[in-house]
């Protein structure tokens, strides 16, 4: 079951390193996350490599631009053949609607399933003080719920949310809204720079559909043993 619920973050900057991780982990995991570090280092080859292993890609580039540009970028994400990608919910309702529209049009044209589109609500690095400096006078939790509601209204499939936000989002957005949760750490492992962590078990109990994990597995001496423990 964990095979389909755990997304591995491929946070490396060479195809060689990516290949090493895929060699080790692809027999055990279905979805791999290609984020800014890998994509901006290696480009579309990083996506193609995951697909060569018959695995699915979560393209984590957090689009945030005017609606027309995000519409075009979403079409490009479909052309890459990714399984999932994301946009910043703070880009607004119109921008998110255009992401869905672009992805739908391109998927129809190519005769493929539309990728799942997630909204990034409030970055987990932002707290109340940091939000206030950007002009938002709300708690992070309230702003997360506000943006999750907007993402749902725009037709997005779900959101990326920290372990602390899962329960409130599940309650307000319902059971069919995907919740993808980073900041997950197996019991006894380092938190690294993640501030609010939960174990995989806790994240799923709270209602996460997928968990995203990078360093606890990719930097482990024996990544497969770590996976087995999870
Ligand atoms: O190594 P670690 O398990 O901390 O990796 C978590 C991954 O999830 C990283 O790729 C990070 O960029 C991403 N992420 C996160 N927190 C967010 C959004 C994305 O940790 N709020």
CSV table of N, CA and C and ligand atoms in Angstrom, one decimal, residues 9 11 33 60 62 122-124 160 182-185 192-194 212-216, ligand 1:
chain,number,residue,atom,x,y,z
A,9,UNK,N,11.0,12.5,-2.9
A,9,UNK,CA,11.5,13.8,-3.5
A,9,UNK,C,12.9,13.6,-4.0
A,11,UNK,N,15.6,15.3,-4.7
A,11,UNK,CA,16.2,16.6,-4.5
A,11,UNK,C,17.7,16.4,-4.7
A,33,UNK,N,9.1,12.8,-7.1
A,33,UNK,CA,8.9,14.3,-7.2
A,33,UNK,C,10.1,14.9,-7.8
A,60,UNK,N,7.0,19.5,-9.2
A,60,UNK,CA,6.8,20.4,-8.1
A,60,UNK,C,7.5,21.7,-8.5
A,62,UNK,N,5.6,24.7,-8.7
A,62,UNK,CA,4.8,25.8,-8.0
A,62,UNK,C,4.6,27.0,-8.9
A,122,UNK,N,0.1,27.9,2.1
A,122,UNK,CA,1.1,28.8,2.7
A,122,UNK,C,2.3,27.9,2.9
A,123,UNK,N,3.5,28.4,2.4
A,123,UNK,CA,4.7,27.7,2.6
A,123,UNK,C,4.9,27.4,4.0
A,124,UNK,N,5.4,26.2,4.3
A,124,UNK,CA,5.6,25.8,5.7
A,124,UNK,C,6.7,26.7,6.4
A,160,UNK,N,-1.1,20.8,-1.3
A,160,UNK,CA,0.0,20.4,-0.5
A,160,UNK,C,-0.1,21.0,0.9
A,182,UNK,N,4.2,17.0,2.9
A,182,UNK,CA,5.7,16.9,3.2
A,182,UNK,C,5.9,17.1,4.7
A,183,UNK,N,7.2,17.1,5.1
A,183,UNK,CA,7.5,17.4,6.5
A,183,UNK,C,7.2,16.1,7.3
A,184,UNK,N,7.4,14.9,6.6
A,184,UNK,CA,7.1,13.7,7.3
A,184,UNK,C,8.5,13.0,7.7
A,185,UNK,N,8.6,12.5,8.9
A,185,UNK,CA,9.8,11.9,9.3
A,185,UNK,C,9.5,10.6,10.1
A,192,UNK,N,15.9,17.5,10.1
A,192,UNK,CA,16.5,18.4,9.1
A,192,UNK,C,16.0,19.8,9.3
A,193,UNK,N,15.6,20.5,8.2
A,193,UNK,CA,15.1,21.9,8.4
A,193,UNK,C,13.6,21.9,8.5
A,194,UNK,N,13.0,20.8,8.6
A,194,UNK,CA,11.5,20.8,8.7
A,194,UNK,C,11.1,21.1,10.1
A,212,UNK,N,5.1,13.0,1.2
A,212,UNK,CA,6.3,13.3,0.4
A,212,UNK,C,7.5,13.1,1.3
A,213,UNK,N,8.5,12.3,1.0
A,213,UNK,CA,9.6,12.2,1.8
A,213,UNK,C,10.9,12.3,0.9
A,214,UNK,N,11.9,13.0,1.4
A,214,UNK,CA,13.1,13.1,0.7
A,214,UNK,C,14.3,12.5,1.5
A,215,UNK,N,14.9,13.4,2.2
A,215,UNK,CA,16.2,13.1,2.9
A,215,UNK,C,16.2,11.8,3.8
A,216,UNK,N,15.1,11.6,4.6
A,216,UNK,CA,15.2,10.4,5.5
A,216,UNK,C,15.4,9.1,4.7
B,1,LIG,O1,13.9,15.9,2.5
B,1,LIG,P1,12.5,16.2,2.9
B,1,LIG,O2,11.7,15.0,3.3
B,1,LIG,O3,12.4,17.4,3.9
B,1,LIG,O4,11.8,16.8,1.5
B,1,LIG,C1,10.5,17.3,1.5
B,1,LIG,C2,10.2,17.8,0.1
B,1,LIG,O5,9.0,18.4,0.1
B,1,LIG,C3,11.2,18.8,-0.5
B,1,LIG,O6,11.3,18.5,-1.9
B,1,LIG,C4,10.5,20.1,-0.2
B,1,LIG,O7,10.9,21.1,-1.2
B,1,LIG,C5,9.1,19.7,-0.4
B,1,LIG,N1,8.2,20.6,0.3
B,1,LIG,C6,8.2,20.8,1.7
B,1,LIG,N2,7.4,21.7,2.3
B,1,LIG,C7,6.4,22.4,1.6
B,1,LIG,C8,6.4,22.2,0.2
B,1,LIG,C9,7.2,21.3,-0.4
B,1,LIG,O8,9.1,20.3,2.4
B,1,LIG,N3,5.6,23.1,2.2
